[in-house]
mmCIF file of C-alpha atoms in Angstrom:
data_model
loop_
_atom_site.group_PDB
_atom_site.id
_atom_site.type_symbol
_atom_site.label_atom_id
_atom_site.label_comp_id
_atom_site.label_asym_id
_atom_site.label_seq_id
_atom_site.Cartn_x
_atom_site.Cartn_y
_atom_site.Cartn_z
ATOM 1 C CA MET O 4 0.674 -9.551 18.175
ATOM 2 C CA ARG O 5 1.894 -9.080 21.716
ATOM 3 C CA HIS O 6 -0.266 -6.935 23.942
ATOM 4 C CA ASN O 7 -0.426 -5.973 27.595
ATOM 5 C CA GLU O 8 -1.885 -2.992 29.386
ATOM 6 C CA GLU O 9 0.720 -0.472 28.248
ATOM 7 C CA ASN O 10 3.079 -1.882 25.620
ATOM 8 C CA PHE O 11 2.333 -3.601 22.345
ATOM 9 C CA ILE O 12 4.147 -4.659 19.189
ATOM 10 C CA ILE O 13 2.447 -5.402 15.893
ATOM 11 C CA LEU O 14 4.435 -7.611 13.517
ATOM 12 C CA LEU O 15 3.256 -7.691 9.892
ATOM 13 C CA ILE O 16 4.884 -10.185 7.521
ATOM 14 C CA TYR O 17 4.301 -9.994 3.767
ATOM 15 C CA VAL O 18 6.308 -12.540 1.725
ATOM 16 C CA ASP O 19 9.879 -11.575 2.712
ATOM 17 C CA ASP O 20 9.154 -8.141 4.171
ATOM 18 C CA VAL O 21 8.444 -7.333 7.810
ATOM 19 C CA ILE O 22 6.860 -4.228 9.300
ATOM 20 C CA LEU O 23 7.068 -3.578 13.035
ATOM 21 C CA ALA O 24 4.863 -1.109 14.838
ATOM 22 C CA GLY O 25 4.494 -0.501 18.513
ATOM 23 C CA ASN O 26 4.624 1.965 21.335
ATOM 24 C CA ASN O 27 7.874 0.814 22.990
ATOM 25 C CA LEU O 28 11.046 1.411 20.961
ATOM 26 C CA VAL O 29 13.204 -0.662 23.347
ATOM 27 C CA GLU O 30 10.994 -3.738 22.973
ATOM 28 C CA MET O 31 10.836 -3.230 19.191
ATOM 29 C CA GLU O 32 14.633 -3.037 19.009
ATOM 30 C CA THR O 33 14.938 -6.196 21.142
ATOM 31 C CA LEU O 34 12.589 -8.014 18.776
ATOM 32 C CA LYS O 35 14.569 -6.797 15.736
ATOM 33 C CA VAL O 36 17.806 -8.117 17.272
ATOM 34 C CA HIS O 37 16.145 -11.463 18.024
ATOM 35 C CA LEU O 38 14.759 -11.742 14.483
ATOM 36 C CA ASN O 39 18.113 -10.729 12.999
ATOM 37 C CA ASN O 40 19.799 -13.573 14.925
ATOM 38 C CA LYS O 41 17.404 -16.059 13.282
ATOM 39 C CA PHE O 42 17.182 -14.444 9.835
ATOM 40 C CA GLN O 43 19.440 -11.957 8.129
ATOM 41 C CA LEU O 44 17.466 -8.718 8.129
ATOM 42 C CA LYS O 45 18.010 -5.493 6.260
ATOM 43 C CA ASP O 46 16.541 -2.680 8.341
ATOM 44 C CA LEU O 47 15.180 0.002 6.010
ATOM 45 C CA GLY O 48 14.152 2.253 8.886
ATOM 46 C CA ASP O 49 10.722 3.821 8.893
ATOM 47 C CA LEU O 50 8.229 3.286 6.080
ATOM 48 C CA LYS O 51 8.956 6.733 4.716
ATOM 49 C CA HIS O 52 12.343 5.315 3.678
ATOM 50 C CA TYR O 53 10.600 2.479 1.771
ATOM 51 C CA ALA O 54 8.563 5.013 -0.187
ATOM 52 C CA PHE O 55 11.701 6.952 -1.209
ATOM 53 C CA GLN O 56 13.576 3.716 -2.019
ATOM 54 C CA MET O 57 10.655 2.587 -4.196
ATOM 55 C CA LEU O 58 10.598 5.912 -6.059
ATOM 56 C CA GLU O 59 14.350 5.692 -6.617
ATOM 57 C CA ASP O 60 14.186 2.056 -7.807
ATOM 58 C CA LEU O 61 11.466 2.969 -10.304
ATOM 59 C CA GLY O 62 13.276 6.081 -11.560
ATOM 60 C CA HIS O 63 10.687 8.495 -10.122
ATOM 61 C CA LEU O 64 12.573 10.075 -7.238
ATOM 62 C CA GLY O 65 12.715 13.375 -9.123
ATOM 63 C CA CYS O 66 9.067 13.328 -10.224
ATOM 64 C CA LYS O 67 6.776 16.283 -9.605
ATOM 65 C CA PRO O 68 4.535 15.693 -6.540
ATOM 66 C CA VAL O 69 0.727 15.819 -6.870
ATOM 67 C CA ASN O 70 -2.031 16.077 -4.253
ATOM 68 C CA THR O 71 -4.238 13.151 -5.300
ATOM 69 C CA PRO O 72 -3.371 9.557 -6.278
ATOM 70 C CA MET O 73 -5.683 9.491 -9.308
ATOM 71 C CA GLU O 74 -7.248 12.067 -11.589
ATOM 72 C CA ALA O 75 -10.909 12.735 -10.856
ATOM 73 C CA ASN O 76 -13.361 10.894 -13.133
ATOM 74 C CA LEU O 77 -10.568 8.903 -14.833
ATOM 75 C CA LYS O 78 -12.076 5.987 -16.761
ATOM 76 C CA LEU O 79 -9.719 3.054 -17.204
ATOM 77 C CA SER O 80 -10.510 0.060 -19.414
ATOM 78 C CA GLN O 81 -8.817 -2.568 -21.586
ATOM 79 C CA ASP O 82 -10.156 -0.893 -24.751
ATOM 80 C CA GLU O 83 -7.249 1.552 -24.949
ATOM 81 C CA GLU O 84 -5.121 1.268 -28.091
ATOM 82 C CA ASP O 85 -1.646 2.397 -26.983
ATOM 83 C CA ARG O 86 0.144 -0.771 -25.896
ATOM 84 C CA LEU O 87 3.307 -0.467 -23.859
ATOM 85 C CA ALA O 88 6.480 -1.635 -25.583
ATOM 86 C CA ASP O 89 7.657 -3.104 -22.260
ATOM 87 C CA PRO O 90 4.871 -3.648 -19.701
ATOM 88 C CA LYS O 91 7.332 -4.968 -17.068
ATOM 89 C CA LEU O 92 7.981 -1.520 -15.567
ATOM 90 C CA CYS O 93 4.258 -0.898 -15.121
ATOM 91 C CA ARG O 94 3.779 -4.318 -13.502
ATOM 92 C CA ARG O 95 6.808 -3.801 -11.256
ATOM 93 C CA ALA O 96 5.602 -0.366 -10.135
ATOM 94 C CA ILE O 97 2.102 -1.646 -9.354
ATOM 95 C CA GLY O 98 3.587 -4.587 -7.417
ATOM 96 C CA LYS O 99 5.680 -2.242 -5.260
ATOM 97 C CA LEU O 100 2.677 0.014 -4.735
ATOM 98 C CA GLN O 101 0.568 -2.994 -3.693
ATOM 99 C CA TYR O 102 3.049 -3.689 -0.897
ATOM 100 C CA LEU O 103 2.846 -0.057 0.186
ATOM 101 C CA THR O 104 -0.968 -0.277 0.443
ATOM 102 C CA ILE O 105 -0.544 -2.386 3.582
ATOM 103 C CA THR O 106 0.055 0.832 5.495
ATOM 104 C CA ARG O 107 -1.084 3.407 2.930
ATOM 105 C CA LEU O 108 -4.831 2.951 2.594
ATOM 106 C CA ASP O 109 -5.004 6.300 0.805
ATOM 107 C CA ILE O 110 -3.577 4.670 -2.344
ATOM 108 C CA SER O 111 -5.313 1.291 -2.112
ATOM 109 C CA PHE O 112 -8.288 2.177 -4.352
ATOM 110 C CA SER O 113 -6.017 3.503 -7.117
ATOM 111 C CA VAL O 114 -3.558 0.611 -6.881
ATOM 112 C CA ASN O 115 -6.310 -2.010 -6.812
ATOM 113 C CA LYS O 116 -7.938 -0.376 -9.842
ATOM 114 C CA LEU O 117 -4.625 -0.378 -11.728
ATOM 115 C CA SER O 118 -3.887 -3.992 -10.800
ATOM 116 C CA GLN O 119 -6.907 -5.051 -12.893
ATOM 117 C CA PHE O 120 -4.881 -4.213 -16.010
ATOM 118 C CA LEU O 121 -1.649 -6.099 -15.215
ATOM 119 C CA VAL O 122 -2.123 -8.668 -17.992
ATOM 120 C CA THR O 123 -1.908 -6.092 -20.794
ATOM 121 C CA PRO O 124 -1.243 -2.647 -19.358
ATOM 122 C CA LYS O 125 -1.586 0.213 -21.823
ATOM 123 C CA ALA O 126 -0.042 3.692 -21.897
ATOM 124 C CA ILE O 127 -2.974 5.202 -19.981
ATOM 125 C CA HIS O 128 -2.466 2.634 -17.199
ATOM 126 C CA MET O 129 1.232 3.506 -16.965
ATOM 127 C CA LYS O 130 0.372 7.200 -16.838
ATOM 128 C CA ALA O 131 -2.102 6.531 -13.999
ATOM 129 C CA THR O 132 0.543 4.440 -12.202
ATOM 130 C CA GLU O 133 3.022 7.305 -12.492
ATOM 131 C CA ARG O 134 0.363 9.574 -10.986
ATOM 132 C CA VAL O 135 0.192 7.340 -7.889
ATOM 133 C CA LEU O 136 4.003 7.493 -7.627
ATOM 134 C CA GLN O 137 3.832 11.290 -7.801
ATOM 135 C CA TYR O 138 1.281 11.244 -4.988
ATOM 136 C CA VAL O 139 3.536 9.042 -2.848
ATOM 137 C CA LYS O 140 6.356 11.526 -3.482
ATOM 138 C CA ASN O 141 4.071 14.289 -2.153
ATOM 139 C CA CYS O 142 3.464 12.525 1.200
ATOM 140 C CA PRO O 143 5.990 9.670 1.664
ATOM 141 C CA GLY O 144 5.573 9.352 5.428
ATOM 142 C CA GLN O 145 1.807 9.034 5.501
ATOM 143 C CA GLY O 146 0.512 5.825 7.055
ATOM 144 C CA LEU O 147 -1.692 4.217 9.655
ATOM 145 C CA PHE O 148 -2.073 5.798 13.078
ATOM 146 C CA PHE O 149 -2.930 3.771 16.168
ATOM 147 C CA PRO O 150 -3.884 5.910 19.168
ATOM 148 C CA ALA O 151 -2.383 4.589 22.412
ATOM 149 C CA THR O 152 -5.824 4.755 24.025
ATOM 150 C CA SER O 153 -7.491 2.683 21.294
ATOM 151 C CA GLU O 154 -8.959 -0.677 22.276
ATOM 152 C CA ILE O 155 -7.442 -3.679 20.448
ATOM 153 C CA GLN O 156 -10.665 -4.925 18.838
ATOM 154 C CA LEU O 157 -11.313 -5.923 15.208
ATOM 155 C CA LYS O 158 -14.462 -4.634 13.485
ATOM 156 C CA ALA O 159 -15.415 -5.219 9.842
ATOM 157 C CA TYR O 160 -17.984 -3.575 7.543
ATOM 158 C CA THR O 161 -18.854 -4.224 3.898
ATOM 159 C CA ASN O 162 -20.694 -2.646 0.958
ATOM 160 C CA ALA O 163 -21.152 -3.451 -2.747
ATOM 161 C CA ASP O 164 -21.050 -1.419 -5.968
ATOM 162 C CA TRP O 165 -22.569 -2.973 -9.098
ATOM 163 C CA GLY O 166 -21.439 -0.511 -11.749
ATOM 164 C CA THR O 167 -17.755 0.186 -11.105
ATOM 165 C CA TYR O 168 -16.246 -2.014 -13.822
ATOM 166 C CA PRO O 169 -17.311 -0.884 -17.322
ATOM 167 C CA ASP O 170 -15.642 -3.921 -18.937
ATOM 168 C CA THR O 171 -17.400 -6.638 -16.926
ATOM 169 C CA ARG O 172 -20.243 -4.922 -14.996
ATOM 170 C CA ARG O 173 -19.298 -7.163 -12.083
ATOM 171 C CA SER O 174 -19.833 -6.203 -8.491
ATOM 172 C CA THR O 175 -17.099 -4.747 -6.326
ATOM 173 C CA THR O 176 -17.367 -5.318 -2.662
ATOM 174 C CA GLY O 177 -15.738 -2.916 -0.271
ATOM 175 C CA ILE O 178 -14.549 -4.377 2.989
ATOM 176 C CA PHE O 179 -13.472 -2.060 5.780
ATOM 177 C CA ILE O 180 -11.567 -3.503 8.726
ATOM 178 C CA PHE O 181 -10.783 -1.469 11.829
ATOM 179 C CA LEU O 182 -8.328 -2.255 14.605
ATOM 180 C CA GLY O 183 -9.698 -0.215 17.462
ATOM 181 C CA GLN O 184 -10.440 3.212 15.958
ATOM 182 C CA SER O 185 -7.967 2.830 13.057
ATOM 183 C CA LEU O 186 -8.880 1.671 9.565
ATOM 184 C CA ILE O 187 -6.341 -1.038 8.689
ATOM 185 C CA SER O 188 -7.752 -2.607 5.514
#
């Protein structure tokens, strides 16, 4: 991260994807040109475009939008009977959604919950995955907001929940990381 009193650029790299954020479009464009000279980049524009591209790739661009990423009180477990004939689509969708959680914390609980069932996803897991896609369709441009006046300081908090997983009864630990005033993870 580059930071001075007025301008900053945040560069996030995840496998072969890059996200740039900052408060100076000229400096961001200069960095993109520099990176493109070293690596061949495909600029997808803002993250809203990624959300629409993901929906199109998964065949859900025309899906009906919903207001929440998961149904209230939905209980997911491995005990479900209806196996998917081809679980690859479910795995692919959850993988794309996991990437989106980098900037979309509003879907991270649902996506993390669904990722527990990647080994043998069932019909109910696919239905819940489609629900998250419908939610993304409802608000594709939602993401992290960094106020210009926010101090660049990392803070972390944690909590634990002992009864979340009905299959294993293992603990889940929630970790909350803030950059300045913004929740980033």
